[in-house]
């Protein structure tokens, strides 16, 4: 893991926003990183959570897996960095 | 929101809650007891989002763990005063019973422990990271007293500890529950326990052995969580057995 930023959070911090969209619990969803294939829970992704969105990164390679933005036009979720999002 | 399609299931939304009472938790934190009208019940370890709106419309949002036991009515948050912070100084020093704010919760199923998950259980808290474990320990007391449990709680000084009496009381009446304190800046006089930051030796001495396959939960400031989780992996604990929740930079 590269240098630590104390402001960094994890996927738990994005869970409230995700729960305003998904009926199933997103923190337990498994995310397979598109870059390195690492499989981890959404809660285990490294996160920079802004109040109206979040950027989640793979805990193994730090590539962006999921981007979430809440706007006046709705909630946008970009999952290009995730090969699979598996809700359990 | 511009969308109009009705949700098929229940999505979480904000609700206005009122502060019923507040009480000090040590010298640095405050317990806020909230009256909630629309609450489905929560699981031990879950959190909620708080949204404050100023008169000029400016909004600030933060997450707080639910410190109250799931089997008791109401919702309590344990908020540590973070110097220079935007939200926590308001919640710890300005808010009064009767004041209202918005709450979204309960949130999250990953950082949750229930009786059915079993043990042995090893809970590592730094500073305010004890908040979700208070709900876990009260749940355990009620539904799973026999589960062997060790809590390692790192605080700067005795004044920084939250729920010290409550947690010690749970342990005195229960031989299967052990609380280990470490004071990272200032220990009580004539203290013979740990008085340093958490390190590999402390984790080795306090955690159940790896072959006992403990369920491990680590919560608190991000640097604390990173250090504890990575050291536990080096000590031979399976990464899948370690669940983490990072609170950000706030003090340990
Ligand atoms: C899932 C989750 C659960 C949480 N549960 C709890 C809980 O139960 N109890 C609790 O007390 N807290 C909890 N937190 C933390 C809480 O959400 C807030 O982050 C905390 O209250 C601080 O908010 P603030 O607005 O007061 O401070 P902020 O305004 O957000 O600032 C935080 C502090 O960091 C400092 N800071 C900011 N940037 C930097 C930097 N780059 N380097 C160093 N310092 C910096 C600021 O000066 C300030 O002192 C939780 C967080 C999460 C994600
Ligand atoms: Zn990756």
GROMACS .gro file of C-alpha atoms and ligand atoms in nm, chain A residues 33-38 58-63 65, ligand 2:
model
   14
   33UNK     CA    1  -1.132  -0.448  -0.975
   34UNK     CA    2  -1.117  -0.406  -1.352
   35UNK     CA    3  -0.746  -0.324  -1.337
   36UNK     CA    4  -0.605  -0.601  -1.118
   37UNK     CA    5  -0.888  -0.849  -1.058
   38UNK     CA    6  -0.878  -0.806  -0.680
   58UNK     CA    7  -0.925  -0.079  -0.513
   59UNK     CA    8  -0.753  -0.169  -0.182
   60UNK     CA    9  -0.495  -0.368  -0.376
   61UNK     CA   10  -0.389  -0.144  -0.669
   62UNK     CA   11  -0.557   0.191  -0.581
   63UNK     CA   12  -0.722   0.224  -0.923
   65UNK     CA   13  -1.337   0.125  -0.905
  342LIG    ZN1   14  -0.711  -0.328  -0.828
   0.00000   0.00000   0.00000
